Coordinates of C-alpha atoms in Angstrom, one line a residue:
M91 CA -5.1 -72.4 -261.3
S92 CA -6.2 -73.3 -264.8
K93 CA -9.8 -73.5 -265.8
Y94 CA -11.3 -76.6 -267.4
V95 CA -14.4 -77.4 -269.6
I96 CA -16.2 -80.4 -270.8
G97 CA -17.4 -81.0 -274.4
L98 CA -19.9 -83.8 -275.2
D99 CA -20.3 -85.1 -278.7
Y100 CA -23.6 -87.1 -279.1
S101 CA -22.9 -89.1 -282.3
T102 CA -25.0 -91.7 -284.0
D103 CA -24.2 -94.6 -281.8
S104 CA -22.3 -93.2 -278.8
V105 CA -21.3 -90.1 -276.8
Y106 CA -17.7 -88.9 -276.7
A107 CA -16.9 -86.8 -273.6
L108 CA -13.7 -84.6 -273.5
L109 CA -12.3 -82.7 -270.5
V110 CA -9.8 -80.1 -271.6
N111 CA -7.8 -77.2 -270.3
A112 CA -10.0 -74.2 -271.2
E113 CA -7.0 -72.0 -271.8
T114 CA -4.8 -74.3 -274.0
G115 CA -7.2 -77.1 -275.3
E116 CA -4.9 -79.8 -273.7
T117 CA -6.8 -83.0 -273.2
V118 CA -7.1 -84.1 -269.5
A119 CA -9.5 -87.0 -269.7
V120 CA -11.8 -88.8 -272.3
S121 CA -14.7 -91.1 -272.1
Q122 CA -16.8 -92.9 -274.7
K123 CA -20.1 -94.7 -274.0
E124 CA -22.5 -96.4 -276.4
Y125 CA -26.2 -95.9 -276.2
P126 CA -27.4 -99.1 -274.5
R127 CA -30.8 -99.3 -276.2
F128 CA -29.6 -98.2 -279.6
K129 CA -26.7 -100.8 -279.4
K130 CA -29.3 -103.5 -279.1
G131 CA -31.1 -102.2 -282.2
L132 CA -34.2 -101.3 -280.2
Y133 CA -36.9 -99.1 -281.8
C134 CA -35.2 -99.1 -285.2
D135 CA -35.9 -100.8 -288.5
A136 CA -33.1 -100.4 -291.1
A137 CA -35.3 -101.9 -293.9
K138 CA -37.7 -99.0 -293.5
N139 CA -35.0 -96.4 -292.9
K140 CA -36.5 -95.9 -289.4
W141 CA -33.9 -94.8 -286.8
R142 CA -34.8 -93.7 -283.3
H143 CA -32.9 -92.7 -280.2
H144 CA -34.5 -93.2 -276.8
P145 CA -34.0 -90.0 -274.7
Q146 CA -33.1 -92.2 -271.7
D147 CA -30.1 -93.4 -273.6
Y148 CA -28.9 -89.8 -273.7
L149 CA -29.3 -89.3 -270.0
D150 CA -27.7 -92.6 -269.1
V151 CA -24.6 -92.0 -271.1
L152 CA -24.4 -88.3 -269.9
E153 CA -24.3 -89.4 -266.3
S154 CA -21.8 -92.3 -266.7
S155 CA -19.4 -90.5 -269.1
V156 CA -19.0 -87.3 -267.0
Q157 CA -18.7 -89.3 -263.8
E158 CA -15.9 -91.2 -265.5
L159 CA -14.1 -88.0 -266.4
V160 CA -14.4 -86.7 -262.9
K161 CA -13.2 -89.9 -261.4
V162 CA -9.8 -89.8 -263.1
C163 CA -9.2 -86.1 -262.3
S164 CA -7.7 -84.5 -259.2
E165 CA -9.9 -82.5 -256.9
D166 CA -8.3 -79.3 -258.0
V167 CA -9.2 -80.0 -261.6
V168 CA -12.8 -80.9 -260.8
K169 CA -13.2 -77.7 -258.7
N170 CA -12.1 -75.6 -261.6
I171 CA -14.4 -77.1 -264.3
V172 CA -16.3 -74.0 -265.3
G173 CA -18.3 -74.9 -268.4
I174 CA -20.0 -77.7 -270.3
A175 CA -21.4 -77.9 -273.8
F176 CA -23.3 -80.4 -276.1
D177 CA -23.3 -81.2 -279.7
T178 CA -25.6 -83.8 -281.3
T179 CA -26.5 -85.2 -284.6
G180 CA -29.2 -83.4 -286.6
S181 CA -31.8 -83.0 -287.5
T182 CA -32.8 -85.2 -284.6
P183 CA -36.1 -83.9 -283.1
A184 CA -38.6 -85.2 -280.7
F185 CA -42.1 -84.2 -279.5
T186 CA -42.4 -82.9 -275.9
D187 CA -45.0 -82.2 -273.3
A188 CA -45.5 -78.7 -271.8
K189 CA -42.6 -79.3 -269.4
G190 CA -40.3 -79.8 -272.3
R191 CA -39.9 -83.5 -271.7
P192 CA -39.6 -85.8 -274.7
L193 CA -42.8 -87.9 -274.7
A194 CA -40.8 -91.2 -274.5
L195 CA -39.9 -90.2 -270.9
L196 CA -43.6 -90.5 -269.9
P197 CA -44.4 -94.0 -268.6
E198 CA -47.2 -94.6 -271.1
L199 CA -45.0 -93.8 -274.1
R200 CA -41.6 -95.2 -273.0
D201 CA -41.7 -97.9 -275.7
N202 CA -43.3 -95.9 -278.5
P203 CA -40.7 -95.1 -281.2
D204 CA -42.8 -92.1 -282.3
A205 CA -42.3 -90.5 -278.9
M206 CA -38.4 -90.7 -279.3
F207 CA -35.8 -88.7 -281.1
L208 CA -35.9 -89.3 -284.8
L209 CA -32.3 -89.7 -285.7
W210 CA -30.8 -87.7 -288.6
K211 CA -30.8 -90.7 -290.9
D212 CA -34.4 -91.5 -290.4
H213 CA -35.9 -91.2 -293.9
T214 CA -39.5 -92.1 -293.1
A215 CA -40.7 -88.6 -294.1
I216 CA -39.8 -88.5 -297.8
K217 CA -43.5 -87.8 -298.8
E218 CA -43.8 -85.0 -296.2
A219 CA -40.6 -83.3 -297.4
E220 CA -42.0 -83.4 -301.0
E221 CA -45.2 -81.7 -299.7
I222 CA -43.1 -78.9 -298.0
N223 CA -41.2 -78.3 -301.2
A224 CA -44.3 -78.2 -303.3
L225 CA -46.0 -75.7 -301.0
C226 CA -42.9 -73.5 -300.8
R227 CA -42.8 -73.3 -304.6
K228 CA -46.3 -71.8 -304.8
W229 CA -46.3 -69.7 -301.6
H230 CA -45.6 -66.0 -301.7
T231 CA -42.3 -66.6 -299.9
D232 CA -40.1 -69.6 -300.6
Y233 CA -39.1 -70.6 -297.1
T234 CA -36.5 -73.1 -298.4
K235 CA -34.4 -70.4 -300.2
Y236 CA -31.8 -70.2 -297.4
V237 CA -31.6 -74.0 -297.0
G238 CA -30.5 -74.8 -300.5
G239 CA -34.0 -74.6 -302.1
I240 CA -34.9 -78.2 -301.2
Y241 CA -36.4 -79.3 -297.9
S242 CA -35.1 -82.8 -296.9
A243 CA -36.7 -85.8 -295.4
E244 CA -33.9 -85.7 -292.8
W245 CA -35.2 -82.5 -291.3
Y246 CA -37.4 -81.2 -288.5
W247 CA -40.8 -80.3 -290.0
A248 CA -41.0 -83.2 -292.4
K249 CA -40.4 -85.6 -289.5
A250 CA -42.9 -83.8 -287.3
I251 CA -45.7 -84.0 -290.0
H252 CA -45.0 -87.7 -290.6
I253 CA -45.3 -88.6 -286.9
L254 CA -48.4 -86.5 -286.3
R255 CA -50.1 -88.3 -289.2
E256 CA -48.9 -91.8 -288.2
D257 CA -49.6 -91.6 -284.5
D258 CA -52.8 -90.1 -283.2
L259 CA -51.7 -90.5 -279.6
I260 CA -48.6 -88.5 -280.2
A261 CA -50.7 -85.9 -282.0
T262 CA -52.9 -85.6 -279.0
M263 CA -50.2 -85.4 -276.4
A264 CA -47.6 -83.3 -278.1
Y265 CA -47.2 -79.8 -276.9
S266 CA -43.9 -78.8 -278.6
I267 CA -41.0 -80.1 -280.6
I268 CA -37.3 -79.9 -279.7
E269 CA -33.9 -80.9 -281.2
A270 CA -31.6 -83.1 -279.2
C271 CA -29.0 -80.3 -279.1
E272 CA -31.5 -78.0 -277.5
W273 CA -32.9 -80.5 -275.0
L274 CA -29.7 -81.6 -273.3
P275 CA -28.7 -78.0 -272.2
A276 CA -32.3 -77.5 -271.1
V277 CA -32.3 -80.7 -269.0
V278 CA -29.1 -80.1 -267.1
T279 CA -30.1 -76.4 -266.3
G280 CA -33.4 -77.5 -264.9
I281 CA -35.7 -75.8 -267.4
S282 CA -39.2 -77.0 -266.6
H283 CA -41.4 -75.5 -269.4
A284 CA -41.1 -75.9 -273.1
S285 CA -41.4 -72.1 -273.6
D286 CA -38.2 -71.5 -271.6
V287 CA -36.0 -73.6 -273.9
M288 CA -33.2 -71.6 -275.7
H289 CA -33.5 -72.8 -279.3
S290 CA -30.4 -73.3 -281.3
R291 CA -29.7 -70.9 -284.2
C292 CA -27.7 -73.7 -285.8
A293 CA -30.6 -76.3 -285.7
C294 CA -33.5 -74.0 -286.4
G295 CA -31.7 -72.0 -289.2
H296 CA -30.5 -75.1 -291.1
K297 CA -33.4 -77.5 -290.6
A298 CA -36.6 -75.6 -289.4
M299 CA -36.7 -72.8 -292.0
W300 CA -36.1 -70.2 -289.2
N301 CA -34.8 -66.9 -290.6
A302 CA -34.8 -63.3 -289.3
E303 CA -35.9 -62.1 -292.8
W304 CA -39.4 -63.4 -292.2
G305 CA -39.4 -62.9 -288.4
G306 CA -38.3 -66.3 -287.4
L307 CA -40.3 -69.4 -288.3
P308 CA -42.7 -69.3 -291.3
P309 CA -46.1 -68.0 -290.3
E310 CA -48.9 -70.1 -288.8
D311 CA -51.0 -70.1 -292.0
F312 CA -48.2 -71.7 -293.9
F313 CA -48.0 -74.6 -291.4
L314 CA -51.8 -74.9 -291.4
A315 CA -51.8 -75.3 -295.2
L316 CA -49.2 -78.1 -294.7
E317 CA -50.9 -80.0 -292.0
P318 CA -53.6 -78.8 -289.6
K319 CA -52.3 -81.0 -286.8
L320 CA -49.3 -78.6 -286.7
A321 CA -51.6 -75.8 -285.5
N322 CA -50.9 -76.1 -281.7
I323 CA -47.2 -76.9 -282.3
R324 CA -46.6 -73.8 -284.3
S325 CA -48.7 -71.5 -282.1
Q326 CA -46.6 -72.5 -279.1
A327 CA -43.3 -72.4 -280.9
Y328 CA -40.4 -70.1 -280.4
I329 CA -39.5 -66.7 -281.9
D330 CA -35.9 -66.2 -281.0
T331 CA -32.9 -68.5 -281.5
Y332 CA -29.4 -68.3 -280.0
T333 CA -25.8 -69.0 -281.0
A334 CA -24.0 -71.7 -279.1
D335 CA -21.5 -69.3 -277.5
K336 CA -24.4 -67.9 -275.3
P337 CA -24.9 -69.4 -271.8
V338 CA -28.1 -71.3 -271.3
G339 CA -27.7 -71.2 -267.5
H340 CA -25.8 -73.2 -264.8
L341 CA -26.1 -76.8 -263.8
S342 CA -29.1 -77.4 -261.7
P343 CA -28.5 -78.8 -258.2
E344 CA -29.9 -82.2 -259.3
W345 CA -27.6 -82.5 -262.3
A346 CA -24.6 -81.1 -260.5
E347 CA -24.9 -83.8 -257.9
K348 CA -25.4 -86.5 -260.6
L349 CA -22.4 -85.4 -262.5
G350 CA -20.1 -84.7 -259.5
L351 CA -19.8 -81.0 -260.5
S352 CA -20.6 -77.6 -259.1
T353 CA -23.8 -75.6 -259.7
S354 CA -21.4 -72.8 -260.8
V355 CA -20.7 -74.7 -264.0
V356 CA -22.0 -72.7 -267.0
V357 CA -23.9 -74.6 -269.7
A358 CA -23.4 -73.3 -273.3
G359 CA -26.0 -73.4 -276.0
G360 CA -26.3 -76.5 -278.2
A361 CA -25.5 -77.0 -281.9
Y362 CA -25.1 -79.8 -284.4
D363 CA -22.0 -82.0 -284.2
C364 CA -20.6 -81.0 -287.6
H365 CA -20.8 -77.2 -286.9
M366 CA -19.1 -77.6 -283.6
G367 CA -16.7 -80.0 -285.3
A368 CA -15.8 -77.3 -287.8
V369 CA -14.9 -75.0 -284.9
G370 CA -12.9 -77.7 -283.3
A371 CA -10.9 -78.2 -286.5
G372 CA -10.2 -74.4 -286.7
V373 CA -12.5 -73.4 -289.5
R374 CA -11.8 -70.1 -291.2
E375 CA -12.7 -68.3 -294.4
N376 CA -12.2 -70.2 -297.7
T377 CA -11.8 -73.4 -295.8
L378 CA -14.1 -76.4 -296.1
V379 CA -14.2 -78.7 -293.1
R380 CA -15.3 -82.3 -293.9
V381 CA -16.7 -84.1 -290.8
I382 CA -16.4 -87.7 -292.0
G383 CA -18.2 -90.5 -290.2
P384 CA -21.2 -92.7 -291.1
S385 CA -22.2 -89.7 -293.3
T386 CA -20.4 -86.5 -294.0
C387 CA -21.1 -82.9 -293.2
D388 CA -19.3 -80.2 -295.1
V389 CA -19.1 -76.8 -293.3
M390 CA -17.8 -73.4 -294.4
V391 CA -18.0 -69.9 -293.0
A392 CA -18.1 -66.7 -295.0
P393 CA -18.4 -63.0 -294.1
M394 CA -22.0 -61.7 -294.1
D395 CA -21.2 -59.0 -296.7
E396 CA -19.7 -61.6 -299.0
I397 CA -22.9 -63.7 -299.1
G398 CA -25.5 -61.0 -298.6
K399 CA -28.9 -62.0 -299.8
R400 CA -27.4 -64.5 -302.4
C401 CA -28.9 -68.0 -302.0
I402 CA -26.5 -71.0 -302.5
S403 CA -28.6 -73.6 -304.2
G404 CA -28.7 -77.3 -303.4
I405 CA -26.9 -77.2 -300.0
C406 CA -28.2 -77.7 -296.4
G407 CA -28.4 -74.1 -295.5
Q408 CA -26.7 -70.8 -295.0
V409 CA -27.3 -69.4 -291.5
E410 CA -25.8 -66.4 -289.7
G411 CA -24.1 -67.6 -286.5
S412 CA -24.6 -71.3 -287.0
V413 CA -20.9 -71.9 -286.8
I414 CA -19.1 -68.6 -285.8
P415 CA -21.3 -65.8 -284.6
G416 CA -21.3 -62.8 -287.0
M417 CA -20.5 -65.0 -290.0
I418 CA -22.6 -67.1 -292.4
G419 CA -22.3 -70.8 -291.7
L420 CA -22.8 -73.0 -294.8
E421 CA -23.5 -76.7 -294.7
A422 CA -23.7 -79.5 -297.2
G423 CA -22.9 -83.3 -296.9
Q424 CA -23.3 -86.9 -298.0
S425 CA -26.1 -89.0 -296.5
A426 CA -23.7 -92.0 -296.4
F427 CA -20.0 -92.3 -296.3
G428 CA -18.6 -94.7 -293.6
D429 CA -22.0 -96.5 -293.6
I430 CA -21.3 -97.5 -297.2
F431 CA -18.0 -99.2 -296.2
E432 CA -19.8 -100.8 -293.3
L433 CA -22.4 -102.2 -295.6
L434 CA -19.7 -104.0 -297.7
F435 CA -17.9 -105.2 -294.6
S436 CA -21.2 -106.6 -293.2
I437 CA -21.9 -108.5 -296.5
L438 CA -18.4 -110.0 -296.4
D439 CA -18.9 -110.7 -292.7
Y440 CA -21.8 -113.0 -293.4
P441 CA -19.9 -116.3 -292.8
L442 CA -18.3 -114.8 -289.7
Q443 CA -21.6 -113.9 -288.2
N444 CA -23.7 -116.8 -289.3
I445 CA -21.5 -119.8 -289.9
L446 CA -18.3 -119.4 -287.8
P447 CA -20.0 -119.4 -284.4
S448 CA -21.6 -122.8 -284.9
V449 CA -18.3 -124.2 -286.2
L450 CA -16.4 -122.9 -283.2
A451 CA -19.2 -124.0 -280.8
A452 CA -18.7 -127.6 -282.1
T453 CA -15.1 -127.4 -281.1
K454 CA -16.1 -126.2 -277.6
H455 CA -14.9 -122.6 -277.9
T456 CA -16.6 -120.2 -275.5
D457 CA -18.7 -117.3 -276.5
E458 CA -15.8 -115.0 -275.6
D459 CA -13.5 -117.0 -277.8
V460 CA -16.0 -116.7 -280.7
E461 CA -16.2 -112.9 -280.4
R462 CA -12.4 -112.5 -280.1
I463 CA -11.8 -114.6 -283.2
K464 CA -14.6 -112.8 -285.2
M465 CA -13.0 -109.4 -284.3
M466 CA -9.6 -110.6 -285.2
I467 CA -10.7 -112.0 -288.6
R468 CA -12.7 -108.9 -289.4
K469 CA -9.7 -106.6 -288.6
I470 CA -7.4 -108.7 -290.9
M471 CA -10.0 -108.8 -293.6
M472 CA -10.5 -105.0 -293.6
E473 CA -6.7 -104.4 -293.6
K474 CA -6.1 -106.8 -296.5
L475 CA -9.1 -105.4 -298.4
S476 CA -7.8 -101.9 -298.2
I477 CA -4.2 -102.9 -299.2
E478 CA -5.4 -104.9 -302.2
A479 CA -7.9 -102.2 -303.3
E480 CA -5.2 -99.5 -303.1
A481 CA -2.9 -101.7 -305.3
I482 CA -5.5 -101.5 -308.1
R483 CA -4.7 -98.6 -310.4
P484 CA -7.6 -96.1 -311.1
Y485 CA -7.4 -97.1 -314.8
E486 CA -7.4 -100.8 -314.2
T487 CA -11.1 -101.2 -313.2
S488 CA -14.3 -100.4 -314.9
T489 CA -16.4 -100.9 -311.7
L490 CA -18.2 -97.7 -310.9
A491 CA -20.7 -96.8 -308.2
T492 CA -22.7 -93.9 -306.8
D493 CA -22.7 -93.0 -303.1
W494 CA -26.5 -92.7 -302.7
L495 CA -27.1 -95.8 -300.7
N496 CA -28.9 -93.6 -298.1
G497 CA -30.2 -91.1 -300.5
R498 CA -28.5 -87.8 -301.5
R499 CA -28.1 -85.0 -299.1
S500 CA -26.1 -82.6 -301.3
P501 CA -26.0 -81.2 -303.8
D502 CA -29.8 -81.1 -304.3
A503 CA -31.3 -83.3 -301.6
N504 CA -33.2 -86.4 -302.7
Q505 CA -33.6 -89.1 -300.1
S506 CA -35.6 -91.4 -302.4
L507 CA -32.4 -92.2 -304.4
T508 CA -30.6 -95.5 -304.0
G509 CA -27.1 -96.6 -304.9
T510 CA -26.0 -98.0 -308.2
I511 CA -23.0 -100.2 -309.1
C512 CA -22.1 -100.9 -312.7
G513 CA -19.2 -102.4 -314.7
L514 CA -19.2 -105.7 -312.9
S515 CA -17.7 -108.8 -314.6
L516 CA -16.6 -112.3 -313.8
G517 CA -13.3 -110.8 -312.9
T518 CA -14.7 -108.4 -310.3
T519 CA -13.3 -109.1 -306.8
A520 CA -14.1 -107.8 -303.3
P521 CA -11.1 -105.3 -303.6
H522 CA -12.6 -104.0 -306.9
L523 CA -15.9 -103.4 -305.1
F524 CA -14.2 -101.7 -302.2
R525 CA -12.2 -99.5 -304.5
A526 CA -15.4 -98.6 -306.4
I527 CA -17.3 -97.4 -303.3
V528 CA -14.2 -95.5 -302.0
E529 CA -14.1 -93.7 -305.3
A530 CA -17.9 -93.1 -305.2
T531 CA -17.6 -91.4 -301.8
A532 CA -14.8 -89.2 -303.3
Y533 CA -16.9 -88.3 -306.4
G534 CA -19.8 -87.4 -304.0
S535 CA -17.3 -85.1 -302.2
R536 CA -16.3 -83.5 -305.5
A537 CA -19.9 -82.9 -306.5
I538 CA -20.3 -80.9 -303.3
I539 CA -17.1 -78.9 -303.8
D540 CA -18.0 -78.2 -307.4
R541 CA -21.4 -76.8 -306.3
F542 CA -19.9 -74.5 -303.7
E543 CA -17.4 -73.2 -306.2
S544 CA -19.9 -72.8 -309.1
E545 CA -22.0 -70.6 -306.7
G546 CA -19.0 -68.3 -306.2
L547 CA -17.4 -69.5 -303.0
R548 CA -13.6 -70.0 -302.9
I549 CA -12.3 -73.2 -301.3
E550 CA -8.5 -72.8 -300.8
N551 CA -8.2 -75.4 -297.9
V552 CA -9.9 -78.6 -297.0
I553 CA -9.7 -80.1 -293.5
G554 CA -10.7 -83.7 -292.7
I555 CA -11.9 -84.7 -289.2
G556 CA -13.2 -87.9 -287.8
K557 CA -12.0 -91.5 -287.4
I558 CA -12.0 -92.2 -291.2
A559 CA -9.9 -89.2 -291.8
L560 CA -7.4 -90.4 -289.2
S561 CA -7.4 -94.1 -289.9
M562 CA -8.0 -94.7 -293.6
P563 CA -5.2 -93.1 -295.7
F564 CA -6.4 -94.9 -298.9
V565 CA -9.8 -93.2 -298.6
M566 CA -8.3 -89.8 -297.9
Q567 CA -5.7 -90.0 -300.7
T568 CA -8.4 -91.0 -303.2
M569 CA -10.5 -88.1 -302.1
C570 CA -7.6 -85.8 -302.4
D571 CA -6.9 -87.0 -306.0
V572 CA -10.5 -86.7 -307.0
I573 CA -11.1 -83.2 -305.6
N574 CA -7.6 -82.1 -306.7
K575 CA -7.0 -80.1 -303.5
P576 CA -4.7 -80.7 -300.5
I577 CA -6.4 -82.1 -297.4
R578 CA -5.1 -81.5 -293.9
I579 CA -6.1 -83.9 -291.1
A580 CA -6.9 -82.4 -287.7
N581 CA -4.8 -83.8 -284.8
T582 CA -7.7 -84.9 -282.7
D583 CA -9.8 -88.0 -282.7
N584 CA -12.9 -85.9 -281.8
A585 CA -12.9 -82.4 -283.2
C586 CA -16.7 -82.2 -282.4
A587 CA -16.2 -82.7 -278.7
L588 CA -13.3 -80.2 -278.8
G589 CA -15.4 -77.7 -280.6
A590 CA -18.1 -78.1 -277.9
A591 CA -15.4 -77.5 -275.3
M592 CA -14.5 -74.3 -277.1
F593 CA -18.1 -73.1 -276.9
A594 CA -18.2 -74.1 -273.2
A595 CA -15.0 -72.0 -272.6
T596 CA -16.5 -69.0 -274.4
A597 CA -19.8 -69.2 -272.7
A598 CA -18.0 -69.5 -269.3
G599 CA -16.0 -66.3 -270.1
V600 CA -12.6 -67.9 -270.4
H601 CA -12.4 -66.5 -273.9
S602 CA -13.9 -63.3 -275.2
D603 CA -15.3 -65.0 -278.3
I604 CA -15.2 -68.2 -280.2
R605 CA -12.4 -67.1 -282.5
H606 CA -10.1 -66.5 -279.5
A607 CA -11.1 -70.0 -278.3
I608 CA -10.2 -71.5 -281.6
S609 CA -6.8 -69.7 -281.6
A610 CA -6.0 -70.9 -278.1
M611 CA -7.5 -74.4 -278.0
N612 CA -7.0 -75.8 -281.5
S613 CA -5.1 -79.2 -281.9
G614 CA -3.2 -78.4 -285.1
F615 CA -2.8 -81.0 -287.9
I616 CA -1.3 -84.4 -287.9
R617 CA -1.0 -85.1 -291.6
E618 CA -1.5 -83.5 -295.0
Y619 CA -2.4 -85.2 -298.3
H620 CA -1.5 -83.8 -301.7
P621 CA -3.0 -84.7 -305.1
I622 CA -1.1 -87.3 -307.2
M623 CA -1.3 -85.5 -310.5
A624 CA -1.2 -88.7 -312.6
N625 CA -4.4 -89.8 -310.8
V626 CA -6.1 -86.4 -311.0
E627 CA -6.5 -86.6 -314.8
I628 CA -7.8 -90.1 -314.7
Y629 CA -10.3 -89.3 -311.9
S630 CA -11.5 -86.2 -313.7
K631 CA -12.7 -88.4 -316.6
K632 CA -14.2 -91.0 -314.2
F633 CA -16.0 -88.3 -312.4
Q634 CA -17.9 -87.5 -315.6
E635 CA -18.8 -91.1 -315.8
Y636 CA -20.1 -90.9 -312.2
L637 CA -22.3 -88.0 -313.1
E638 CA -23.7 -89.9 -316.1
L639 CA -24.4 -92.9 -313.9
G640 CA -26.1 -90.6 -311.4
R641 CA -28.3 -89.2 -314.1
F642 CA -29.3 -92.7 -315.2
S643 CA -30.0 -93.6 -311.5
E644 CA -32.2 -90.6 -311.0
H645 CA -34.1 -91.3 -314.2
V646 CA -34.8 -94.9 -313.0
A647 CA -35.9 -93.6 -309.6
K648 CA -38.4 -91.2 -311.3
S649 CA -39.8 -93.9 -313.5
K650 CA -40.8 -96.1 -310.6

């Protein structure tokens, strides 16, 4: 009888659960559930770049999604589920008590946003990130040298310092701090003390300045110099980290019953979505995997002897084992990609959301009718916008934009930056604006690739994964033309969950290592884009204009 595994991808707004054959990667069942509190906009404030996930959302969707998978499977399949693994967004940390529970699960803190997981795109800690960078520049060791040389407001310690300063109650009650990708495996295996958590090599190496060169985390005196309130957190912190192919344990009796599975199910270590997504897409040497969603994450792997002690500047880290054990995982990305398109759509949506409902209500349409009509109009609008934007030739528009609407992640992180659009005229139309932001996301992509290559890394292949890669050919062809490299699209609508399933299969012993799991379980490719050479030359010139606009935008930001 075949063995089966479950991969769970905890994305920004929902969890995607995938049950696959552990030997072939064939999909058996899927489930997708939105986080109920986050869907309502609770505990978030977009105007302040404050984005929080309630830990109870994670537990609720875990239970309902796995139960849904189990419900549609035969008894023989369910009995032969041998492993489960989680990926999450990151850096998405939360403070915990001594038992390892996120503080928002305590009754007195259940509605306190500071007690919840701080989502990757929470940018409330810009000041604290600047302090970390300033201290690293004058310390005897630069603890940011393996994370691109710049610590980001999106990361672990900047967020921790911000919350400790903002919320005295959290500062008093916090025992430790944990990433979402570490907490979920701990929960389902029944770990009952923070010190027993197996910390993720991926999360800690890329976002928490953990590195074997200095014995793990930076020393306690460094953190005390940053913020004295970190004293207890650092003194109770971890030393070791683990790659995601290592088993954390087995499902506890409580969670086995909740999920409808056996206590023999092995739970793999956790990692970030983009890193497991790269594995799900079949990452290999000299290949850049672009995980394209609300933001992007760009992941590569390289042999350890090729990188050595060389530090790649301006990226989001180089960590042994963060993607494939025994290799250096390299990460970069854009802080906004799909979110930029969504912003334009939401602006164009204004009449649909604020005028159409009252018009339809006057004609006695039901609420269900209103929602159905709104969705239909939006779908048509998006399709028409894309068709008309694609029909505009690259040389026919002077509208130019940067992709920094949520700051810049790579190259050279700067979360204080904002977006810029120029070249507007009385002839500018909505399709012109859409084309400009599509091109901006492509220019941001090229800036990342140029940085990798200028630092001596070879990129021979590019793989795109995610819903945008699968469903927006105009966006992907534009990117292909701008970066002047072919792009292959993975034949799966959730490579991240598939990658998690590969780690589950490896941790459960179905495959000897993650490379064998990739070879056996990969989904192949559904489409390949090739550069249109007539566009390549035009975009090469426009890319220089993008860089010039970016320099102007940075100058304006510094002068404020």
